[in-house]
Short mmCIF file of N, CA and C in Angstrom, two decimals:
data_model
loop_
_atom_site.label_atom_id
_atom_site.label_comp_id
_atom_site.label_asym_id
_atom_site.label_seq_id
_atom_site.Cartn_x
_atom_site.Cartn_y
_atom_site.Cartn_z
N UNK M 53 -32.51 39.55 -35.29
CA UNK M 53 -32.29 38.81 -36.52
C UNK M 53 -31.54 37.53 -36.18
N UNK M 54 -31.93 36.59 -36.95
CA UNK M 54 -31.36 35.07 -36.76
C UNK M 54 -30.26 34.87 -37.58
N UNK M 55 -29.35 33.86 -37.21
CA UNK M 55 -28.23 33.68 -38.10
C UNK M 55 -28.50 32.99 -39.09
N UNK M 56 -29.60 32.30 -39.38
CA UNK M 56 -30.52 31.20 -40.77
C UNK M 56 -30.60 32.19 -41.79
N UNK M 57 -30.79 31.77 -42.83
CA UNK M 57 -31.11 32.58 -43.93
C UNK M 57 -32.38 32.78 -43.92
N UNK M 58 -32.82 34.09 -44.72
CA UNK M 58 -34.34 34.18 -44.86
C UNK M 58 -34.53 33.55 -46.42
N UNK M 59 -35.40 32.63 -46.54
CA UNK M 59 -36.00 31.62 -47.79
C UNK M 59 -36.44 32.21 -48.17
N UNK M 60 -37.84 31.96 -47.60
CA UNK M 60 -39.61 32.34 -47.48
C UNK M 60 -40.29 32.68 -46.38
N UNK M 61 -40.93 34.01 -46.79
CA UNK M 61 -41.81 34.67 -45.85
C UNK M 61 -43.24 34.33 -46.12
N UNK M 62 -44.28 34.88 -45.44
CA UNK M 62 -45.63 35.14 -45.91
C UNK M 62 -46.66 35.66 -45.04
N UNK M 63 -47.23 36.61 -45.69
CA UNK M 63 -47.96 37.80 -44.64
C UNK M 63 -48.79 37.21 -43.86
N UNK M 64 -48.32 37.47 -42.15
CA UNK M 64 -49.23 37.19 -41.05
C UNK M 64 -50.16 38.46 -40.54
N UNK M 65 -49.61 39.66 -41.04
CA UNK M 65 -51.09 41.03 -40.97
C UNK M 65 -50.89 41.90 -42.24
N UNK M 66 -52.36 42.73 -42.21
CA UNK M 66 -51.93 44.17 -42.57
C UNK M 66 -51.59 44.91 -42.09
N UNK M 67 -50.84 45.77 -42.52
CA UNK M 67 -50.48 47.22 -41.89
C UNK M 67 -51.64 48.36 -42.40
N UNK M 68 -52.55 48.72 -41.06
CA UNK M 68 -53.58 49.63 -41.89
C UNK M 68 -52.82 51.15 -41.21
N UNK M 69 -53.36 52.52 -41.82
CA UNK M 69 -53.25 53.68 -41.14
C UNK M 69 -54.25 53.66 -40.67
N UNK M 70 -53.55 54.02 -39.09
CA UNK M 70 -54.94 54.60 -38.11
C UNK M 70 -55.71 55.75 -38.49
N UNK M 71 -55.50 56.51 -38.91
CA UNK M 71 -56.30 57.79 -39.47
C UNK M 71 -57.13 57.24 -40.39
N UNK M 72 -56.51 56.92 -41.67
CA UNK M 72 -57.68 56.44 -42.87
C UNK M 72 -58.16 55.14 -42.87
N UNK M 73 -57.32 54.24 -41.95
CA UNK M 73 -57.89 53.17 -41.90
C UNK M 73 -57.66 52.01 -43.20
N UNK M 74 -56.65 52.76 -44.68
CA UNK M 74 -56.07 52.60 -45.70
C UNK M 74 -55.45 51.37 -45.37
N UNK M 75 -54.95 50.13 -46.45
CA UNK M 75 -53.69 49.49 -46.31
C UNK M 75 -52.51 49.91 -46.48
N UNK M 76 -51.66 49.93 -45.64
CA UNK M 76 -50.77 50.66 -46.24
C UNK M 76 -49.34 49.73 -45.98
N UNK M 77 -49.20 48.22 -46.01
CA UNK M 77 -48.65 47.38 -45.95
C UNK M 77 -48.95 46.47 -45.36
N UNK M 78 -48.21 45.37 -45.14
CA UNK M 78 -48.08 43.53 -45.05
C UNK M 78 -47.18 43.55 -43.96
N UNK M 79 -47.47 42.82 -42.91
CA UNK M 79 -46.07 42.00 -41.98
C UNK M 79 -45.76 41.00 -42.38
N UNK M 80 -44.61 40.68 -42.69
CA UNK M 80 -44.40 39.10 -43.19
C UNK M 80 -43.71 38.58 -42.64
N UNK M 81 -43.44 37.45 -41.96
CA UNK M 81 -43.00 36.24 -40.78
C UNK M 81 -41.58 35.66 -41.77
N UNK M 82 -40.83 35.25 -41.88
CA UNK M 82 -39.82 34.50 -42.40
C UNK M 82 -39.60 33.10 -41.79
N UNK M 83 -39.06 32.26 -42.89
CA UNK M 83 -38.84 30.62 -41.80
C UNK M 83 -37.82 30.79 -40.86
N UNK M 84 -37.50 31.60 -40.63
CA UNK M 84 -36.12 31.89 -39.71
C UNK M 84 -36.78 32.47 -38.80
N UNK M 85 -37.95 32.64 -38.56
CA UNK M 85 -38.90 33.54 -37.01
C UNK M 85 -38.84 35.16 -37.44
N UNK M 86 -37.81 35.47 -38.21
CA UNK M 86 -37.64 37.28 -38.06
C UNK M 86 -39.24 37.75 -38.55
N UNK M 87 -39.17 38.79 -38.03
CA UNK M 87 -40.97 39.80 -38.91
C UNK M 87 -40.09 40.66 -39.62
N UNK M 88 -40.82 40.81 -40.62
CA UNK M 88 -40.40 42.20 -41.32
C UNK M 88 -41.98 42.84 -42.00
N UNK M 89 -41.92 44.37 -41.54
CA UNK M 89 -42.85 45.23 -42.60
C UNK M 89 -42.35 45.19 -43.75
N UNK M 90 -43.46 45.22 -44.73
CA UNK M 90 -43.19 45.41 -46.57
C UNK M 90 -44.74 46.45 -46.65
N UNK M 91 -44.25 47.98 -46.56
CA UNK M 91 -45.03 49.08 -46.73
C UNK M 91 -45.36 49.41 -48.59
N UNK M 92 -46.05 49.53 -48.89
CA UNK M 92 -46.58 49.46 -50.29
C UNK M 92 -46.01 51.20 -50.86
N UNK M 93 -45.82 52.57 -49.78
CA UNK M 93 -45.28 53.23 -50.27
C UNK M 93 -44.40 53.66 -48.98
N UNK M 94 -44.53 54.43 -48.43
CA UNK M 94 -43.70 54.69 -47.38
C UNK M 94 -44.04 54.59 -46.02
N UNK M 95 -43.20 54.40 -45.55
CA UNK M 95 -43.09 54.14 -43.78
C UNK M 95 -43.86 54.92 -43.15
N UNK M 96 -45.40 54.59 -42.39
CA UNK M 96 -45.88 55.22 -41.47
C UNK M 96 -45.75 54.87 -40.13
N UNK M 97 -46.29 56.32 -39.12
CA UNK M 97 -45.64 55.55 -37.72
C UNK M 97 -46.97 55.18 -36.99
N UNK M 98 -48.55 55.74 -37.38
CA UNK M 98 -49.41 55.83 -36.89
C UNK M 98 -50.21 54.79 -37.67
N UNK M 99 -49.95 53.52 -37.09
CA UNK M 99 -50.49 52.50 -37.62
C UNK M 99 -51.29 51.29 -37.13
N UNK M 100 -52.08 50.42 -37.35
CA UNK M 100 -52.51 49.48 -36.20
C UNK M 100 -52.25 47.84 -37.62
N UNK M 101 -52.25 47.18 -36.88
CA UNK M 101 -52.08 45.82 -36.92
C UNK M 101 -53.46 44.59 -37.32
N UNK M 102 -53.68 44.31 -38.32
CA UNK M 102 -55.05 42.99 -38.40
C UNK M 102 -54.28 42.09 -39.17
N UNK M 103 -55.04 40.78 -38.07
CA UNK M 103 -54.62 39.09 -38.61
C UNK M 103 -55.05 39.19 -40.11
N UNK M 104 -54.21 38.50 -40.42
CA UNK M 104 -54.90 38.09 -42.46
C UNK M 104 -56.01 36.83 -41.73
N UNK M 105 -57.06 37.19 -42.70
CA UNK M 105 -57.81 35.92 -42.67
C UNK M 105 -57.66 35.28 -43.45
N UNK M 106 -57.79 33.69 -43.35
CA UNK M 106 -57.16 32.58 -44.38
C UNK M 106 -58.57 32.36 -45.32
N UNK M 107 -58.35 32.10 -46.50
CA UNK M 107 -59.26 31.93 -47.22
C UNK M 107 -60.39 30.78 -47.12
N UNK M 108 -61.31 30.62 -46.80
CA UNK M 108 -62.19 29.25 -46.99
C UNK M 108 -62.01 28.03 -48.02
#
């Protein structure tokens, strides 16, 4: 963690479950460099990682 404040974030992946393949949260980047998960219900450990694609 950085000594800057966190402003604004904005999601650089999803968090899918490897099993269902479900969303099951957002990574979000902060202007201060930190990542943080934001899980939609609870914390899984069996998970994989996809880029957001930017909209056209």
């Amino acid at each position: 963690m950085t000594p800057q404040p966190r402003l604004t974030g904005k999601p650089i992946m999803r968090i899918l479950c490897q099993k269902t393949n479900t969303l099951v949260g957002y990574l979000y980047q902060w202007n201060n460099g930190d990542v943080q998960p934001a899980w939609l219900n609870e914390a899984l450990a069996e998970v994989r990682y996809e880029p957001m694609v930017d909209a056209a």
